[in-house]
Amino acid sequence: MEGLLPVRPRPYDGELFTSWLMRLAHANVQRLPFFTRMLTGDANFWVHDADRHLRPDVVEQLAAATGVTPERVEALSLRAFEGRLFPGFQPRSLPRWVLPLYKKGYLRERPGVVYCPHCLREKLYLRLHWRLSFMTACPEHGCELLDACPRCQAPYAPQRNDLGFGQDWSVQPEPPFGYCAACEADLRDAPTRPAAPALVTLQAQLLEALRCGVMPWTPGHEVPAIEGFDVLHQLLAVVVQGDMEAYLTRTCGHEVLQAPPERRNRAFEDHALPDRRRLMQRVTDLIEDWPQRLIRACETARVYKRPLMVNFAAAPAWYVAVADQVSRANGRRPYKRTPLVPHLSLEELRAELQAAPTARERRRWEILCHYHGVEEALPVAQALGASRELVFRTVSVYNESGPDAMRHHQRGRPNPRKRLLTAEQEADLHAAMQRVPMTYEEMADWVERRVGKRPCASTMWIYRRGAENQSREGRRARQ
Ligand SMILES: [Zn+2]
Ligand SMILES: [Zn+2]
């Protein structure tokens, strides 16, 4: 196509690229497939998502044919949200918050754009933000947005009015945005329902954040828009997480999703419009009174830090600080730090490790050497390949009973440290018992007179039997 088009309507503020393209074709009384093939040389132009991938040569052509600057044309595509809604545009992947078109040739299997009948009645064009997944209510009219024909349920796809066999919209008085391509119903008459006021307010705030690049998060505190949108998208994944979903629907009375997608790794964009609205409603509730309500919900629903962080490459610090408040390291409560009682210095601990006679004793000193200065069981357990319980037990025995408790007295050998009586006292006791038979009471009195401590029943049993300890030659061994 060469030269300027005879009729050149200017793009409206916030208009979607393909909307302007349809208006251009209609204003010049040309059929859409003919117009776009002449302009782009691509017979399959409407099979692609031109609002996502706007080819530079198409931008140039259109700028030359309409006198609109290439920058202005570019700004009609979803690229306009780069850096505010999603970090960058990857050619082959769908960015967050952008609705996929569910293409089947130039047909649509599911709606990829929403609309407001009242907005269409006021001005007949497609708004750029109607391609965004968080748009579930109209901030201007306070109604729930639609994405299909109320009469025949066909997905909203106005370009279809002028595409395909037997279709010709070029002779119609208005551009094709107001009509269902399947049943010709006037969509501007579609009945609407009022949306929840909190949801409408949030929608307006999100659109404002897209415009100015910052999002008010708490009263008097703003965050960069991209951080706010990232956190919202993350929370939309949290509210479908099993425990949180059960809490929100059963305890808080939120609506249950009607048609959740079958894909397991479903994204927010995979949900149908009514369910997206339900999810946005859940998030609207969760972020109120930030961060108290979220933390309370996480604690009640037993949702910890991991699901709050799972999709983030680099979460904003203000969000991490909140996620940390519901953290349980490895799904447990944060570990209690138990300092090591300074019975021995690190050098002395190392010397004990060197001198340890058995593998088991060596292990204990090894644990203590690692624990020294770290004072947390988990990293020591991981470093040594031991269980956290073993580290914890070793440390508490050492703290309570001192270094001697670490030394390995082999099982079955006399442990002089644990003996209440010395060998001589024991021999005396035996001699006394030989002379006069003693009851347990008398035995206890005898021992108490000599060592100042009253023995327990097991100890007396051991002395009466003459066994070295209860486990080896105690009552079970004698039976
Ligand atoms: Zn509206
Ligand atoms: Zn219809």
XYZ file of C-alpha atoms and ligand atoms in Angstrom:
481
model
C 0.000 0.000 0.000
C 1.388 3.379 -0.919
C 0.503 6.898 0.159
C -1.978 8.017 2.776
C -5.311 6.289 3.260
C -8.293 8.417 2.171
C -9.868 8.316 5.644
C -7.574 8.243 8.675
C -9.314 8.073 12.072
C -6.848 8.775 14.916
C -6.363 6.137 17.595
C -8.324 6.814 20.788
C -6.542 7.054 24.133
C -6.073 3.549 25.504
C -7.245 1.872 22.299
C -6.132 -1.636 21.372
C -4.085 -1.895 18.184
C -6.419 -4.313 16.358
C -9.369 -2.112 17.330
C -7.805 0.837 15.522
C -6.999 -1.421 12.568
C -10.640 -2.506 12.330
C -11.790 1.100 12.493
C -9.339 2.054 9.716
C -10.626 -0.703 7.422
C -14.235 0.174 8.174
C -13.694 3.908 7.648
C -12.165 3.184 4.251
C -14.998 0.810 3.339
C -12.705 -2.158 2.922
C -13.104 -5.718 4.110
C -10.786 -6.577 6.976
C -8.905 -9.533 5.345
C -8.342 -7.500 2.174
C -7.245 -4.412 4.086
C -4.737 -6.246 6.308
C -3.327 -8.309 3.415
C -2.732 -5.159 1.390
C -1.139 -3.486 4.352
C 0.990 -6.307 5.744
C 1.304 -8.769 2.862
C 0.209 -11.452 5.321
C -2.906 -13.428 4.369
C -2.892 -15.017 7.839
C -2.642 -11.748 9.730
C -5.716 -12.473 11.902
C -4.445 -15.918 12.865
C -1.700 -14.269 14.937
C -2.057 -12.160 18.050
C -1.120 -8.806 16.522
C -1.649 -6.969 19.799
C 1.121 -9.014 21.367
C 3.506 -9.269 18.414
C 3.341 -6.129 16.376
C 5.867 -6.451 13.559
C 8.102 -3.388 13.066
C 7.419 -3.312 9.307
C 3.654 -3.257 10.001
C 4.195 -0.311 12.349
C 6.135 1.511 9.606
C 3.487 0.772 6.970
C 0.670 2.001 9.183
C 2.569 5.108 10.204
C 3.156 5.918 6.535
C -0.491 5.223 5.596
C -2.048 7.263 8.421
C 0.447 9.942 9.433
C 0.403 8.666 13.026
C 3.913 8.411 14.531
C 5.408 4.896 14.778
C 5.737 5.378 18.587
C 2.034 6.093 18.878
C 1.223 2.972 16.829
C 3.583 0.872 18.992
C 1.891 2.176 22.141
C -1.407 0.616 21.028
C 0.013 -2.889 21.480
C 0.421 -4.751 24.767
C 4.047 -3.650 24.757
C 2.714 -0.462 26.327
C 2.670 -2.329 29.673
C 6.270 -3.512 29.516
C 8.188 -2.679 32.695
C 5.012 -1.869 34.615
C 2.866 -4.979 34.349
C 5.488 -7.537 33.351
C 9.257 -7.154 33.100
C 9.893 -7.777 29.418
C 8.163 -9.136 26.366
C 9.414 -12.600 25.404
C 8.391 -13.348 21.801
C 7.299 -16.933 22.433
C 5.875 -16.825 25.914
C 2.746 -15.262 27.248
C 3.523 -12.539 29.779
C 1.706 -12.420 33.081
C -1.675 -10.701 33.118
C -2.196 -10.951 29.334
C -5.173 -13.047 28.244
C -4.320 -15.664 25.624
C -6.509 -15.623 22.518
C -7.192 -19.388 22.404
C -6.886 -19.242 18.642
C -8.177 -21.832 16.229
C -7.242 -20.295 12.921
C -8.917 -16.902 13.059
C -11.667 -18.344 15.264
C -11.571 -18.269 19.058
C -12.206 -21.304 21.208
C -12.398 -19.220 24.369
C -12.673 -15.500 24.937
C -9.354 -13.646 25.006
C -10.804 -10.176 25.475
C -13.473 -8.791 27.806
C -15.935 -5.934 27.220
C -18.297 -3.600 29.016
C -21.638 -3.056 27.205
C -21.930 0.443 28.695
C -18.433 1.447 27.552
C -19.237 0.169 24.035
C -22.439 2.192 24.038
C -20.521 5.342 24.985
C -17.722 4.883 22.452
C -17.424 2.027 20.024
C -13.847 0.694 20.265
C -11.819 -1.923 22.157
C -9.899 -0.769 25.223
C -6.276 -1.902 25.490
C -6.792 -3.067 29.086
C -9.608 -5.402 28.026
C -6.880 -7.875 27.092
C -5.672 -8.023 30.726
C -6.636 -10.876 33.014
C -7.225 -8.766 36.145
C -9.989 -6.832 34.377
C -13.152 -8.409 35.737
C -15.177 -5.299 36.575
C -15.596 -1.964 34.793
C -14.151 0.816 36.973
C -16.267 3.412 35.173
C -19.639 1.709 35.274
C -19.124 -0.494 38.341
C -20.519 -3.520 36.522
C -19.110 -6.981 35.952
C -17.356 -7.253 32.593
C -18.449 -9.823 29.995
C -16.461 -11.877 27.533
C -19.127 -13.739 25.579
C -22.452 -13.184 23.887
C -25.240 -13.370 26.488
C -27.535 -14.986 23.925
C -25.409 -17.675 22.233
C -22.343 -17.760 24.529
C -19.937 -17.282 21.560
C -16.620 -15.742 22.691
C -16.407 -11.984 22.150
C -14.382 -11.610 18.927
C -15.633 -8.605 16.908
C -13.095 -9.075 14.086
C -14.959 -12.258 13.177
C -17.826 -10.124 11.873
C -15.600 -9.313 8.904
C -13.575 -12.521 8.587
C -14.512 -15.783 6.927
C -16.807 -16.972 4.179
C -19.835 -14.810 3.498
C -18.859 -12.131 6.025
C -18.594 -8.492 4.989
C -18.794 -5.713 7.510
C -17.471 -2.933 5.259
C -20.971 -1.776 4.249
C -22.318 -1.622 7.830
C -22.816 1.843 9.338
C -20.690 1.167 12.477
C -17.427 -0.642 13.219
C -18.063 -4.259 14.277
C -17.397 -4.011 18.033
C -21.016 -3.980 19.166
C -22.184 -7.221 17.615
C -21.893 -10.951 18.246
C -20.318 -12.522 15.159
C -22.230 -15.763 15.679
C -25.822 -14.583 16.274
C -25.690 -10.865 15.432
C -26.994 -9.877 18.868
C -26.295 -6.261 19.833
C -23.858 -6.711 22.730
C -24.475 -3.154 23.936
C -27.837 -4.372 25.170
C -26.295 -7.227 27.139
C -27.567 -7.187 30.735
C -24.905 -6.477 33.352
C -24.686 -7.052 37.092
C -23.104 -4.667 39.589
C -19.632 -5.750 40.726
C -18.442 -5.807 44.346
C -17.409 -2.223 45.257
C -14.024 -3.295 46.683
C -13.244 -5.073 43.433
C -14.158 -2.014 41.361
C -11.932 0.164 43.549
C -9.019 -2.222 43.137
C -9.511 -2.323 39.340
C -9.369 1.457 39.195
C -6.201 1.476 41.335
C -4.548 -1.119 39.109
C -5.311 0.826 35.943
C -3.996 3.974 37.595
C -0.815 2.099 38.581
C -0.359 1.064 34.942
C -0.664 4.688 33.939
C 1.673 6.278 36.475
C 4.066 3.406 37.284
C 3.527 3.310 41.051
C 0.894 1.455 43.065
C -0.422 2.618 46.432
C -0.021 -0.469 48.638
C -0.758 0.668 52.153
C -2.060 4.118 53.113
C 0.751 6.570 52.459
C 3.078 3.953 50.986
C 3.597 3.330 47.276
C 5.511 0.550 45.540
C 6.738 0.337 41.924
C 3.838 -0.894 39.794
C 5.732 -3.954 38.581
C 6.401 -5.080 42.167
C 2.765 -4.625 43.127
C 1.584 -6.585 40.081
C 4.119 -9.350 40.742
C 2.924 -9.715 44.333
C -0.731 -9.727 43.264
C -0.054 -12.421 40.687
C 1.738 -14.447 43.321
C -1.154 -14.073 45.764
C -3.544 -15.212 43.017
C -1.592 -18.474 43.016
C -1.758 -18.635 46.838
C -5.568 -18.335 46.947
C -6.023 -21.472 44.822
C -3.586 -23.399 47.011
C -5.524 -26.240 48.724
C -5.403 -25.191 52.387
C -5.814 -21.506 51.690
C -8.695 -22.163 49.274
C -10.435 -24.323 51.882
C -9.975 -21.594 54.505
C -11.247 -18.813 52.229
C -14.309 -20.719 51.038
C -15.296 -22.554 54.229
C -14.323 -20.032 56.893
C -14.506 -16.700 55.084
C -17.476 -17.511 52.858
C -15.770 -16.845 49.522
C -17.349 -18.415 46.458
C -16.068 -21.785 45.248
C -14.576 -21.811 41.713
C -17.089 -23.070 39.153
C -14.818 -24.320 36.373
C -11.179 -24.564 37.454
C -8.874 -25.493 34.553
C -7.822 -29.113 34.405
C -4.124 -28.284 33.931
C -2.340 -28.787 37.190
C 0.078 -25.881 36.805
C -2.758 -23.556 35.968
C -2.089 -19.840 35.894
C -4.554 -17.132 36.774
C -5.000 -16.451 33.042
C -6.228 -20.020 32.478
C -9.336 -19.452 34.586
C -12.641 -18.429 33.019
C -13.805 -14.848 33.624
C -16.298 -15.605 36.457
C -13.614 -17.562 38.312
C -11.018 -14.849 37.698
C -13.446 -12.470 39.323
C -13.804 -14.803 42.323
C -10.015 -15.058 42.619
C -9.559 -11.285 42.385
C -12.184 -10.944 45.093
C -10.230 -13.304 47.362
C -7.018 -11.351 46.811
C -8.792 -8.016 47.322
C -9.821 -9.313 50.749
C -6.390 -10.729 51.598
C -4.430 -7.555 50.918
C -6.746 -5.353 52.933
C -5.163 -4.057 56.156
C -1.792 -5.201 54.791
C -0.146 -7.370 55.996
C -2.195 -8.339 59.075
C -5.029 -10.034 57.229
C -2.713 -12.063 55.026
C -0.628 -13.204 57.986
C -3.714 -14.137 59.977
C -5.085 -16.096 57.004
C -1.766 -17.914 56.501
C -1.550 -18.820 60.168
C -5.125 -20.082 60.334
C -4.909 -21.955 57.023
C -1.443 -23.293 57.955
C 0.127 -21.836 54.812
C 3.804 -21.044 55.275
C 6.463 -19.144 53.428
C 7.076 -21.481 50.493
C 3.730 -21.084 48.652
C 4.045 -17.338 49.154
C 7.363 -17.327 47.324
C 7.083 -20.151 44.840
C 6.909 -18.311 41.489
C 9.192 -15.435 42.371
C 12.575 -15.059 40.732
C 13.340 -12.006 42.865
C 10.645 -10.986 45.309
C 10.526 -7.375 46.528
C 12.041 -6.947 50.005
C 8.815 -5.538 51.496
C 7.011 -8.712 50.460
C 9.759 -11.061 51.670
C 9.598 -9.358 55.075
C 5.909 -10.306 55.274
C 6.475 -13.855 53.990
C 9.184 -14.273 56.649
C 6.587 -13.677 59.314
C 4.777 -16.885 58.380
C 8.007 -18.769 57.787
C 8.719 -22.172 59.172
C 12.122 -23.386 58.117
C 11.414 -26.606 56.206
C 7.795 -26.407 57.197
C 8.482 -26.328 60.956
C 8.549 -23.541 63.461
C 11.854 -21.651 63.479
C 14.329 -23.610 65.577
C 15.195 -22.553 69.082
C 18.854 -21.578 69.342
C 20.539 -23.441 72.156
C 23.934 -21.968 73.079
C 26.701 -24.404 74.027
C 27.620 -24.276 77.728
C 31.359 -23.390 77.748
C 32.575 -26.493 79.593
C 35.450 -26.695 77.096
C 37.021 -24.329 74.558
C 36.967 -25.127 70.847
C 40.626 -26.267 71.063
C 39.797 -28.610 73.917
C 36.817 -29.976 72.013
C 39.103 -30.636 69.026
C 41.642 -32.343 71.276
C 38.892 -34.588 72.631
C 37.871 -35.389 69.039
C 41.479 -36.391 68.238
C 41.733 -38.570 71.317
C 38.324 -40.221 71.129
C 38.743 -43.990 71.364
C 35.565 -45.108 69.629
C 33.664 -44.059 66.519
C 30.613 -43.206 68.555
C 32.513 -40.933 70.910
C 34.295 -39.331 67.950
C 30.890 -38.558 66.457
C 29.800 -36.740 69.592
C 32.911 -34.539 69.714
C 32.551 -33.906 65.998
C 28.996 -32.679 66.517
C 30.122 -30.406 69.376
C 33.045 -29.011 67.346
C 30.667 -28.112 64.482
C 28.023 -26.806 66.830
C 30.516 -24.471 68.502
C 29.853 -20.963 67.153
C 26.916 -22.092 64.928
C 24.519 -22.960 67.741
C 21.798 -24.227 65.428
C 21.072 -27.913 65.063
C 19.891 -27.995 61.440
C 23.010 -26.730 59.622
C 25.204 -28.991 61.790
C 22.990 -31.993 61.058
C 23.140 -31.210 57.334
C 26.897 -30.698 57.344
C 27.530 -33.991 59.147
C 24.754 -36.080 57.617
C 23.331 -36.697 61.082
C 19.753 -36.351 62.226
C 18.757 -33.085 63.821
C 17.552 -35.045 66.846
C 21.010 -36.552 67.388
C 22.648 -33.130 67.268
C 20.046 -31.718 69.592
C 20.328 -34.608 72.077
C 24.134 -34.536 72.080
C 24.160 -30.808 72.768
C 21.626 -30.979 75.577
C 23.407 -33.893 77.296
C 26.715 -32.028 76.999
C 25.184 -28.824 78.341
C 23.566 -30.566 81.296
C 26.164 -33.155 82.245
C 29.447 -31.801 80.949
C 32.281 -33.348 78.900
C 32.405 -36.592 80.842
C 28.938 -37.504 79.579
C 30.345 -37.459 76.046
C 32.987 -40.054 76.793
C 32.064 -43.476 75.678
C 31.791 -45.947 78.506
C 31.058 -49.161 76.803
C 27.871 -50.856 77.586
C 28.180 -53.616 80.137
C 31.438 -52.313 81.604
C 31.384 -50.770 85.051
C 30.941 -47.041 84.794
C 32.539 -45.665 87.968
C 30.978 -42.287 87.335
C 27.535 -43.782 87.581
C 28.263 -45.970 90.607
C 26.834 -44.649 93.841
C 29.195 -46.653 96.056
C 32.901 -47.194 95.708
C 34.174 -50.750 95.404
C 35.072 -50.810 99.129
C 31.672 -49.494 100.187
C 30.028 -52.077 97.985
C 32.042 -54.856 99.567
C 31.053 -53.517 103.021
C 27.399 -53.501 101.999
C 27.626 -57.091 100.821
C 29.316 -58.153 104.067
C 26.584 -56.381 106.065
C 23.862 -58.078 104.047
C 25.542 -61.460 104.619
C 25.432 -60.884 108.380
C 21.835 -59.684 108.674
C 19.274 -59.870 105.812
C 18.226 -56.309 104.919
C 14.985 -54.959 103.598
C 15.092 -52.326 100.819
C 14.357 -49.670 103.438
C 17.321 -50.769 105.552
C 19.546 -50.929 102.466
C 18.548 -47.422 101.508
C 19.279 -46.177 105.048
C 22.657 -47.902 104.957
C 23.631 -46.282 101.660
C 22.290 -42.888 102.706
C 24.347 -42.904 105.896
C 27.505 -43.397 103.863
C 27.061 -41.321 100.693
C 24.371 -38.852 101.774
C 22.049 -39.843 98.907
C 19.112 -42.167 98.929
C 19.348 -44.771 96.151
C 16.495 -45.593 93.826
C 14.961 -49.067 93.616
C 16.980 -50.050 90.515
C 20.271 -49.125 92.142
C 19.450 -51.221 95.200
C 18.473 -54.090 92.977
C 21.867 -53.891 91.282
C 23.730 -53.882 94.604
C 21.631 -56.708 96.033
C 22.301 -58.852 92.970
C 25.942 -57.847 92.842
C 25.388 -57.017 89.173
C 27.369 -54.371 87.337
C 24.297 -52.739 85.956
C 20.676 -53.442 85.508
C 20.616 -53.918 81.788
C 23.113 -56.735 81.547
C 22.670 -58.829 84.644
C 19.547 -57.357 86.064
C 16.247 -59.021 86.681
C 15.636 -60.090 83.099
C 18.986 -61.859 82.847
C 18.344 -63.831 86.014
C 14.880 -65.090 85.137
Zn -17.839 0.320 31.326
Zn -24.342 -14.438 19.992
